[in-house]
Amino acid sequence: METRCPFLKEERVAFCRAFPIKKMLPFDRLYLKDNLCFREDYIHCSTYQDKMGEKTSYSKNKICPFLEVEMVIYCKVYPVKKMIPASCFRLECPCTTDRYIDCPAYERIAQGDIAPAQGEAINVRGFLFDDTMYYHKGHIWLQPINGRLKMGMDDFGQWLLGEIEEIILPRQGEHVKPGHPMLKFRSAQGTAAISSPLHGTIVQVNDETCRDTSLISADPYGQGWLLEMKPDPGELSRLDQQEEQFLHGQKARGWLETEVDRLHHVLQTEIGVTMSDGGNLLGNLQKALEQTQRDLLIKTFLEREEG
Amino acid sequence: MKKDVAKYIYILLIGDVEKLVNIREVEENLRREFGFPKKILNSKIDPEDFYDPERRQYHSTKILKEMLDDVPPDALRMIGIIPVDLFIPILTFVFGEAQLGGTVGIVSLARLRQEFYNLPPNQTLLERRLIKEIKHELGHTFGLVHCPLRECVMSVANTILDVDAKGSSFCESCKDLLLRNQKKPVGLKP
């Protein structure tokens, strides 16, 4: 048996000592070469300048003196990610001894009652992205749990729909298949009928999300889940066999980045396809686009029929 | 009569650009990356015609469309530089926009200036940022799309920090595509 909890995670993080809020960023996700804090250009950073006042014109340091790197430790499955500096961690805590099996969080996961807490959702081109999920190209995420599949709408998909007014979920026990509508959304942007990415039987639906549709935008990969399916025999293995249909990890991330650029291709202008640099996508497309353009986006990005 | 051969990259100054940047230096810097000779033109376009009072910004795509009417016959590509803040309908703002595999592109100086962020002016930084954005938009006109490598000038920038963080040159793969596409006529499929 392990002598420390398998969900105990150590991570090197970086943060700015000068910034009023201590925002920890995983060190291995920083682009070291390009990050301002790691280059002599840090003297142009407004936080650095505020802190240093008049003494900002030159510096002997190659990297920002306010940059702090530290090792932290946290529980990967506990719903709230509480990071503790590794140096302060008490070695006799249950996580580092074989008593971890008594921990309530570990126990629930071991029994299969809950899925491991979602991986860190990171920001990709303005959208939350959870790299532990599989993504169908119709912007449905899929999470295998004990032979079943939990599903929901990804952050890009819910953004395209805008404020969701109504969700029509399939009935429990209903058999669904690709090419046939499984979910229906009515939103400020229009209506969307989403087909199932796989063959299977619906075993559970999230009524809470139907009652409070804002859960999808607030927590698309968590509380905003939509349904759980028992896939037909052989269907589950398609997740790993059909990498082009069911994207995962880095491939999914690259795909999401391309999807953002594809918006420009779909929304052709009078002068053809244009591309731009800068800015973030508007939170609400209703004013920015005509109804026909919004319908086109929903049809192109969400109503994909292939399984 | 001999037909004009498109061989120049035109830099079109829309508004009081020269008060803000040393355009000769920008031109010299671009010459090193793009072999084509440059010509500088002052535009008659009035940005106010493209002002959106609701957004309090200027519609980038509409200005590009207007620029298309002014493309000289010997222009291979034309990049506009404009002092005002630009937008396209789905984005909060743009540093620049260009036709993908087309003729025209535009770069706004507004958010490249330190003053926009209530910081003291910095001419060197402004010109460094401007050159990156011109290269980026010219890259689009030569059919290049956004590059996932942060060190490449074709990587996407959401904020000014991203502009500063990205490299000022094309990565090897974008450079190869750029060289190939430079030989193709306008209207190429990326």
Coordinates of C-alpha atoms in Angstrom, one line a residue:
Chain A
M1 CA 0.0 0.0 0.0
E2 CA 1.1 3.6 -0.7
T3 CA 2.4 5.5 2.3
R4 CA 1.1 8.8 1.0
C5 CA -2.1 9.8 -0.6
P6 CA -2.0 9.4 -4.4
F7 CA -4.0 12.7 -4.7
L8 CA -1.5 14.7 -2.9
K9 CA 0.1 17.0 -5.4
E10 CA 3.2 19.1 -5.3
E11 CA 3.7 21.9 -7.7
R12 CA 6.1 24.7 -8.3
V13 CA 4.3 28.0 -8.6
A14 CA 5.3 31.6 -9.3
F15 CA 3.7 34.7 -8.1
C16 CA 4.4 38.4 -7.9
R17 CA 5.3 39.8 -4.5
A18 CA 4.5 43.4 -5.5
F19 CA 1.0 42.7 -6.8
P20 CA -1.6 43.2 -4.1
I21 CA -3.3 39.9 -4.8
K22 CA -1.2 36.7 -4.4
K23 CA -2.1 34.9 -7.7
M24 CA -0.1 31.7 -7.9
L25 CA 0.6 30.4 -11.4
P26 CA 2.0 26.9 -12.1
F27 CA 5.6 27.4 -13.0
D28 CA 5.6 24.8 -15.8
R29 CA 2.8 26.6 -17.6
L30 CA 4.7 29.9 -17.8
Y31 CA 6.4 30.7 -21.1
L32 CA 9.6 31.6 -19.4
K33 CA 11.3 33.1 -22.4
D34 CA 8.5 35.4 -23.2
N35 CA 7.1 36.3 -19.8
L36 CA 7.8 39.8 -18.9
C37 CA 8.9 38.9 -15.3
F38 CA 11.7 36.8 -16.7
R39 CA 13.1 39.4 -19.0
E40 CA 14.9 42.6 -18.5
D41 CA 11.8 44.3 -19.9
Y42 CA 10.1 43.8 -16.5
I43 CA 11.0 47.4 -15.7
H44 CA 8.1 48.4 -18.0
C45 CA 5.6 46.5 -15.9
S46 CA 3.2 48.9 -14.2
T47 CA 3.2 46.9 -10.9
Y48 CA 7.0 47.0 -10.8
Q49 CA 7.0 50.7 -11.6
D50 CA 4.4 51.5 -9.0
K51 CA 6.5 49.7 -6.4
M52 CA 9.8 51.2 -7.3
G53 CA 8.7 54.8 -7.9
E54 CA 11.5 56.9 -9.4
K55 CA 14.1 54.0 -9.3
T56 CA 12.7 52.2 -12.4
S57 CA 15.0 53.5 -15.2
Y58 CA 17.6 50.7 -14.9
S59 CA 18.1 47.5 -13.0
K60 CA 20.9 45.1 -12.6
N61 CA 18.6 42.2 -12.3
K62 CA 17.9 39.9 -15.3
I63 CA 14.6 38.9 -13.9
C64 CA 12.1 40.8 -11.8
P65 CA 13.1 41.0 -8.2
F66 CA 9.5 40.7 -7.1
L67 CA 9.0 37.4 -8.8
E68 CA 8.8 34.6 -6.2
V69 CA 8.9 30.9 -7.0
E70 CA 7.9 28.4 -4.4
M71 CA 6.9 24.8 -4.0
V72 CA 3.3 24.2 -2.8
I73 CA 1.4 21.2 -1.9
Y74 CA -2.4 20.6 -2.3
C75 CA -5.1 17.9 -2.5
K76 CA -6.0 17.2 -6.1
V77 CA -9.5 16.0 -5.3
Y78 CA -10.7 18.3 -2.6
P79 CA -13.2 20.7 -4.2
V80 CA -11.4 23.8 -2.9
K81 CA -7.8 24.0 -4.0
K82 CA -5.9 25.1 -0.9
M83 CA -2.3 25.6 -1.6
I84 CA 0.1 25.3 1.3
P85 CA 3.8 26.1 1.0
A86 CA 5.7 22.8 1.0
S87 CA 8.0 24.2 3.6
C88 CA 5.1 24.6 6.1
F89 CA 3.6 21.2 5.5
R90 CA 3.3 19.1 8.6
L91 CA 4.8 15.7 7.9
E92 CA 2.5 13.9 10.3
C93 CA -0.6 14.9 8.4
P94 CA -2.7 12.0 7.1
C95 CA -1.9 12.8 3.4
T96 CA 1.7 11.7 3.9
T97 CA 1.1 8.6 5.9
D98 CA -0.9 5.4 5.3
R99 CA -3.8 7.0 7.2
Y100 CA -4.8 8.8 4.0
I101 CA -7.4 6.0 3.5
D102 CA -9.4 7.5 6.3
C103 CA -9.7 10.8 4.6
P104 CA -13.4 11.4 3.6
A105 CA -12.4 12.9 0.2
Y106 CA -10.2 9.9 -0.6
E107 CA -12.9 7.5 0.6
R108 CA -15.6 8.9 -1.7
I109 CA -13.4 8.6 -4.7
A110 CA -12.2 5.1 -3.9
Q111 CA -15.8 4.0 -3.6
G112 CA -16.6 5.6 -7.0
D113 CA -19.3 7.9 -5.6
I114 CA -17.7 11.0 -7.1
A115 CA -15.4 11.6 -9.9
P116 CA -12.0 13.1 -9.1
A117 CA -12.4 16.9 -8.9
Q118 CA -12.1 18.4 -12.3
G119 CA -8.6 19.2 -13.4
E120 CA -7.6 22.7 -13.3
A121 CA -9.6 24.6 -15.8
I122 CA -7.2 26.9 -17.6
N123 CA -7.9 29.8 -19.9
V124 CA -7.5 29.1 -23.6
R125 CA -8.1 32.1 -25.8
G126 CA -10.6 33.4 -23.2
F127 CA -12.4 30.1 -22.6
L128 CA -12.2 27.8 -19.7
F129 CA -10.6 24.5 -20.7
D130 CA -10.3 21.4 -18.6
D131 CA -7.7 19.1 -20.1
T132 CA -8.9 16.0 -18.3
M133 CA -12.1 16.0 -20.5
Y134 CA -12.7 14.5 -23.9
Y135 CA -14.2 17.0 -26.3
H136 CA -16.5 16.2 -29.2
K137 CA -16.3 18.7 -32.0
G138 CA -19.9 19.8 -31.4
H139 CA -18.5 21.3 -28.1
I140 CA -19.8 18.6 -25.8
W141 CA -17.4 17.5 -23.2
L142 CA -17.3 13.9 -22.1
Q143 CA -15.9 12.5 -18.9
P144 CA -15.7 8.7 -18.4
I145 CA -16.6 7.6 -14.9
N146 CA -16.9 3.9 -14.0
G147 CA -18.0 2.8 -17.4
R148 CA -20.4 5.7 -17.8
L149 CA -20.1 9.1 -19.5
K150 CA -20.9 12.4 -17.9
M151 CA -21.5 15.1 -20.5
G152 CA -21.9 18.8 -20.7
M153 CA -21.5 21.8 -22.9
D154 CA -18.0 23.3 -23.1
D155 CA -17.3 26.9 -22.3
F156 CA -17.0 28.0 -26.0
G157 CA -20.4 26.3 -26.7
Q158 CA -22.2 28.0 -23.9
W159 CA -20.7 31.3 -24.9
L160 CA -22.0 30.8 -28.4
L161 CA -25.5 30.1 -27.1
G162 CA -25.5 33.2 -24.9
E163 CA -27.9 33.5 -22.1
I164 CA -29.7 30.1 -22.0
E165 CA -33.4 30.3 -21.4
E166 CA -34.4 26.7 -21.6
I167 CA -32.8 23.3 -21.8
I168 CA -34.7 20.2 -23.0
L169 CA -32.9 17.1 -21.8
P170 CA -33.6 13.6 -22.9
R171 CA -35.6 11.3 -20.6
Q172 CA -33.9 8.9 -18.2
G173 CA -33.7 5.6 -20.0
E174 CA -33.9 7.0 -23.5
H175 CA -31.6 5.6 -26.1
V176 CA -29.7 8.3 -28.0
K177 CA -27.6 8.1 -31.1
P178 CA -25.5 10.3 -33.4
G179 CA -27.4 12.3 -36.0
H180 CA -30.4 12.6 -33.8
P181 CA -31.1 15.5 -31.4
M182 CA -30.3 14.6 -27.8
L183 CA -30.4 18.1 -26.3
K184 CA -32.2 21.3 -27.2
F185 CA -31.3 24.8 -26.1
R186 CA -33.3 27.9 -26.4
S187 CA -31.2 31.0 -25.8
A188 CA -30.9 34.7 -26.6
Q189 CA -28.9 33.8 -29.6
G190 CA -31.4 31.3 -31.1
T191 CA -32.1 27.6 -30.7
A192 CA -29.8 24.7 -31.0
A193 CA -30.5 21.0 -31.3
I194 CA -27.4 19.0 -30.3
S195 CA -27.0 15.4 -31.3
S196 CA -25.4 12.7 -29.2
P197 CA -21.7 12.1 -29.9
L198 CA -22.2 8.3 -29.2
H199 CA -24.8 5.5 -29.0
G200 CA -26.0 5.0 -25.5
T201 CA -28.7 5.1 -22.9
I202 CA -29.3 8.1 -20.7
V203 CA -29.0 7.1 -17.0
Q204 CA -29.2 10.4 -15.3
V205 CA -30.0 14.0 -16.2
N206 CA -29.1 17.2 -14.2
D207 CA -32.4 18.7 -13.3
E208 CA -30.6 21.4 -11.3
T209 CA -29.0 22.8 -14.5
C210 CA -32.5 22.9 -16.1
R211 CA -33.8 24.9 -13.2
D212 CA -30.8 27.2 -13.0
T213 CA -29.4 27.4 -16.5
S214 CA -26.7 29.9 -15.4
L215 CA -24.8 26.9 -13.9
I216 CA -23.6 26.1 -17.4
S217 CA -21.8 29.4 -17.8
A218 CA -20.8 29.6 -14.1
D219 CA -19.3 26.1 -13.9
P220 CA -19.4 24.4 -17.3
Y221 CA -17.3 21.4 -16.3
G222 CA -18.6 21.0 -12.8
Q223 CA -22.1 21.9 -11.5
G224 CA -23.3 22.7 -15.0
W225 CA -23.1 19.1 -16.3
L226 CA -26.1 18.0 -18.3
L227 CA -26.5 14.2 -18.4
E228 CA -24.9 10.9 -17.8
M229 CA -25.0 8.1 -20.4
K230 CA -24.3 4.4 -20.4
P231 CA -22.6 3.9 -23.7
D232 CA -23.6 0.9 -25.9
P233 CA -21.0 -1.9 -25.9
G234 CA -17.8 -0.8 -27.7
E235 CA -18.8 2.8 -27.8
L236 CA -16.6 3.9 -24.8
S237 CA -13.4 2.7 -26.5
R238 CA -14.1 5.0 -29.3
L239 CA -12.9 7.9 -27.1
D240 CA -9.4 6.7 -27.3
Q241 CA -9.6 5.1 -30.8
Q242 CA -11.0 8.0 -32.7
E243 CA -8.7 10.8 -31.7
E244 CA -10.0 13.1 -34.4
Q245 CA -13.6 12.8 -33.2
F246 CA -12.9 12.9 -29.5
L247 CA -10.2 15.3 -28.7
H248 CA -8.2 15.1 -25.5
G249 CA -5.3 16.9 -23.8
Q250 CA -3.0 19.0 -26.0
K251 CA -4.9 18.1 -29.1
A252 CA -8.1 19.4 -27.6
R253 CA -6.4 22.6 -26.6
G254 CA -5.1 23.1 -30.1
W255 CA -8.5 22.5 -31.5
L256 CA -10.1 25.0 -29.2
E257 CA -7.6 27.6 -30.3
T258 CA -8.4 26.9 -33.9
E259 CA -12.2 27.1 -33.2
V260 CA -11.7 30.7 -32.0
D261 CA -9.9 31.6 -35.2
R262 CA -12.5 29.7 -37.2
L263 CA -15.1 32.3 -36.0
H264 CA -13.4 34.7 -38.5
H265 CA -13.7 32.2 -41.3
V266 CA -17.4 31.5 -40.7
L267 CA -18.2 35.2 -40.2
Q268 CA -16.9 36.3 -43.6
T269 CA -17.0 40.0 -44.1
E270 CA -17.8 42.0 -47.3
I271 CA -14.1 41.8 -48.1
G272 CA -13.7 38.1 -47.5
V273 CA -12.1 36.4 -44.5
T274 CA -10.1 38.7 -42.3
M275 CA -8.0 37.9 -39.2
S276 CA -7.1 40.2 -36.4
D277 CA -4.9 40.5 -33.4
G278 CA -5.9 41.8 -30.0
G279 CA -9.0 42.0 -27.8
N280 CA -11.3 39.4 -26.3
L281 CA -14.5 38.0 -27.6
L282 CA -17.6 40.0 -26.5
G283 CA -19.5 38.3 -23.7
N284 CA -22.8 38.9 -25.6
L285 CA -23.0 38.5 -29.4
Q286 CA -26.6 39.6 -29.6
K287 CA -25.9 43.2 -30.4
A288 CA -22.8 42.5 -32.4
L289 CA -24.2 40.1 -34.9
E290 CA -27.3 39.7 -37.1
Q291 CA -29.7 36.9 -36.2
T292 CA -28.6 35.1 -39.5
Q293 CA -25.0 35.3 -38.4
R294 CA -25.8 33.9 -34.9
D295 CA -27.8 31.1 -36.5
L296 CA -24.9 30.3 -38.8
L297 CA -22.5 30.1 -35.8
I298 CA -24.8 27.7 -33.9
K299 CA -25.3 25.6 -36.9
T300 CA -21.6 25.5 -37.8
F301 CA -20.1 25.0 -34.4
L302 CA -22.7 23.2 -32.3
E303 CA -25.1 21.3 -34.5
R304 CA -22.6 18.8 -35.8
E305 CA -24.2 15.5 -36.6
E306 CA -21.4 13.0 -37.0
G307 CA -20.7 10.8 -34.1
Chain B
M1 CA 1.5 50.1 -72.8
K2 CA 3.4 48.0 -70.2
K3 CA 1.2 47.0 -67.3
D4 CA 2.3 48.0 -63.7
V5 CA 3.9 45.1 -61.9
A6 CA 2.8 44.8 -58.2
K7 CA 6.1 45.0 -56.3
Y8 CA 5.7 47.5 -53.5
I9 CA 4.5 47.1 -50.0
Y10 CA 2.7 50.4 -49.3
I11 CA 2.5 51.9 -45.9
L12 CA -0.7 54.0 -45.8
L13 CA -0.8 56.7 -43.1
I14 CA -4.3 57.4 -42.0
G15 CA -4.4 60.5 -39.9
D16 CA -1.6 62.1 -37.9
V17 CA 0.6 59.1 -37.7
E18 CA 3.9 60.8 -38.3
K19 CA 3.4 62.9 -35.1
L20 CA 3.4 59.7 -33.2
V21 CA 6.1 57.4 -34.8
N22 CA 9.2 57.7 -36.9
I23 CA 7.8 56.0 -39.9
R24 CA 11.2 55.8 -41.7
E25 CA 12.6 53.7 -38.9
V26 CA 9.6 51.4 -39.1
E27 CA 10.0 51.1 -42.8
E28 CA 13.7 50.3 -42.5
N29 CA 13.0 47.6 -40.0
L30 CA 10.3 46.0 -42.2
R31 CA 12.7 46.1 -45.2
R32 CA 14.9 43.5 -43.4
E33 CA 12.0 41.0 -43.0
F34 CA 10.1 41.5 -46.2
G35 CA 12.5 42.0 -49.2
F36 CA 10.0 44.1 -51.1
P37 CA 10.6 47.9 -51.4
K38 CA 8.3 50.1 -49.4
K39 CA 6.4 53.2 -50.4
I40 CA 4.7 55.6 -47.9
L41 CA 1.4 57.2 -48.8
N42 CA -0.8 59.7 -47.0
S43 CA -4.4 58.6 -47.1
K44 CA -7.4 60.7 -47.7
I45 CA -9.6 58.4 -45.7
D46 CA -11.4 60.2 -42.8
P47 CA -11.5 57.8 -39.8
E48 CA -14.5 59.7 -38.5
D49 CA -16.6 58.1 -41.2
F50 CA -16.1 54.8 -39.5
Y51 CA -16.7 55.9 -35.9
D52 CA -19.2 53.8 -34.0
P53 CA -20.7 56.1 -31.2
E54 CA -22.1 53.2 -29.3
R55 CA -18.7 51.5 -29.0
R56 CA -16.7 54.7 -29.1
Q57 CA -14.3 53.0 -31.5
Y58 CA -13.6 52.8 -35.2
H59 CA -14.8 49.9 -37.4
S60 CA -11.7 48.2 -38.6
T61 CA -13.2 46.1 -41.4
K62 CA -15.0 49.1 -42.9
I63 CA -11.8 51.0 -43.1
L64 CA -10.1 48.1 -44.8
K65 CA -12.9 48.0 -47.4
E66 CA -12.3 51.7 -48.0
M67 CA -8.6 51.1 -48.3
L68 CA -9.2 48.6 -51.1
D69 CA -10.4 51.4 -53.3
D70 CA -7.1 53.2 -52.9
V71 CA -4.7 50.4 -53.6
P72 CA -2.2 51.6 -56.2
P73 CA -1.6 49.3 -59.3
D74 CA 2.0 48.7 -58.3
A75 CA 1.1 47.6 -54.7
L76 CA 1.7 44.1 -53.7
R77 CA 0.2 44.7 -50.3
M78 CA -0.9 47.8 -48.4
I79 CA -0.8 48.2 -44.6
G80 CA -2.6 51.2 -43.0
I81 CA -1.4 52.8 -39.8
I82 CA -4.0 54.7 -37.9
P83 CA -3.9 56.5 -34.5
V84 CA -7.5 55.6 -33.4
D85 CA -8.8 52.6 -31.5
L86 CA -10.2 49.9 -33.8
F87 CA -12.8 47.2 -33.3
I88 CA -14.5 44.3 -35.1
P89 CA -18.0 43.4 -34.1
I90 CA -17.2 40.2 -32.1
L91 CA -14.0 41.5 -30.3
T92 CA -13.6 44.1 -27.6
F93 CA -10.9 45.8 -29.7
V94 CA -8.2 44.9 -32.2
F95 CA -4.6 46.0 -32.5
G96 CA -4.9 45.2 -36.2
E97 CA -6.8 43.4 -38.9
A98 CA -6.0 42.1 -42.3
Q99 CA -7.5 40.2 -45.3
L100 CA -6.4 36.6 -45.1
G101 CA -4.5 36.0 -48.3
G102 CA -5.6 39.5 -49.5
T103 CA -4.2 42.9 -50.2
V104 CA -4.8 45.1 -47.2
G105 CA -4.3 45.2 -43.5
I106 CA -4.4 47.9 -40.8
V107 CA -2.7 48.5 -37.4
S108 CA -4.0 50.8 -34.7
L109 CA -1.5 52.8 -32.7
A110 CA -4.0 53.6 -29.9
R111 CA -3.4 50.6 -27.6
L112 CA 0.3 50.2 -28.6
R113 CA 1.1 53.5 -26.8
Q114 CA 2.0 53.5 -23.1
E115 CA -0.2 56.5 -22.6
F116 CA -3.3 54.4 -23.2
Y117 CA -2.4 52.5 -20.0
N118 CA -1.6 55.8 -18.1
L119 CA 2.1 55.1 -18.3
P120 CA 4.8 57.5 -19.4
P121 CA 5.4 57.6 -23.2
N122 CA 8.0 55.2 -24.5
Q123 CA 8.9 55.7 -28.2
T124 CA 11.2 52.7 -28.5
L125 CA 8.5 50.4 -27.1
L126 CA 5.8 51.9 -29.3
E127 CA 7.8 51.3 -32.4
R128 CA 8.8 47.8 -31.4
R129 CA 5.1 47.0 -30.8
L130 CA 4.1 48.6 -34.1
I131 CA 6.7 46.6 -36.1
K132 CA 5.4 43.4 -34.6
E133 CA 1.8 44.2 -35.4
I134 CA 2.6 45.3 -39.0
K135 CA 4.5 42.0 -39.5
H136 CA 1.6 40.1 -38.0
E137 CA -1.0 41.7 -40.3
L138 CA 1.3 41.5 -43.3
G139 CA 1.6 37.8 -42.4
H140 CA -2.2 37.4 -42.6
T141 CA -2.2 39.1 -46.1
F142 CA 0.3 36.5 -47.2
G143 CA -2.1 33.7 -46.0
L144 CA -0.5 33.0 -42.6
V145 CA -2.9 32.2 -39.7
H146 CA -2.2 32.4 -36.0
C147 CA 0.8 30.4 -34.8
P148 CA 0.7 28.5 -31.5
L149 CA 4.4 29.4 -30.8
R150 CA 4.7 32.4 -28.5
E151 CA 8.1 33.3 -29.9
C152 CA 6.5 33.7 -33.4
V153 CA 5.2 37.1 -34.4
M154 CA 2.1 35.3 -35.8
S155 CA 1.0 34.2 -32.3
V156 CA -2.2 35.8 -31.1
A157 CA -2.1 38.7 -28.6
N158 CA -5.2 39.4 -26.5
T159 CA -3.5 42.2 -24.5
I160 CA -0.6 44.5 -24.8
L161 CA 1.4 42.2 -22.4
D162 CA 0.9 39.5 -25.0
V163 CA 2.3 41.8 -27.7
D164 CA 5.3 42.5 -25.6
A165 CA 5.7 38.8 -24.8
K166 CA 5.6 37.5 -28.4
G167 CA 8.7 37.4 -30.6
S168 CA 9.3 39.9 -33.3
S169 CA 10.2 37.4 -36.0
F170 CA 8.4 34.6 -37.9
C171 CA 9.1 31.0 -36.6
E172 CA 10.7 28.6 -39.1
S173 CA 7.4 27.1 -40.2
C174 CA 5.7 30.5 -40.7
K175 CA 8.8 31.8 -42.5
D176 CA 8.7 28.9 -44.9
L177 CA 5.0 29.5 -45.6
L178 CA 5.6 33.2 -46.0
L179 CA 8.3 32.7 -48.5
R180 CA 6.2 30.2 -50.5
N181 CA 3.1 32.5 -50.4
Q182 CA 5.1 35.6 -51.3
K183 CA 5.5 34.1 -54.8
K184 CA 1.8 33.5 -55.1
P185 CA -0.7 36.0 -56.4
V186 CA -3.2 37.8 -54.1
G187 CA -6.2 35.7 -53.3
L188 CA -4.3 32.5 -52.5
K189 CA -6.0 30.0 -50.3
P190 CA -4.1 29.8 -47.0

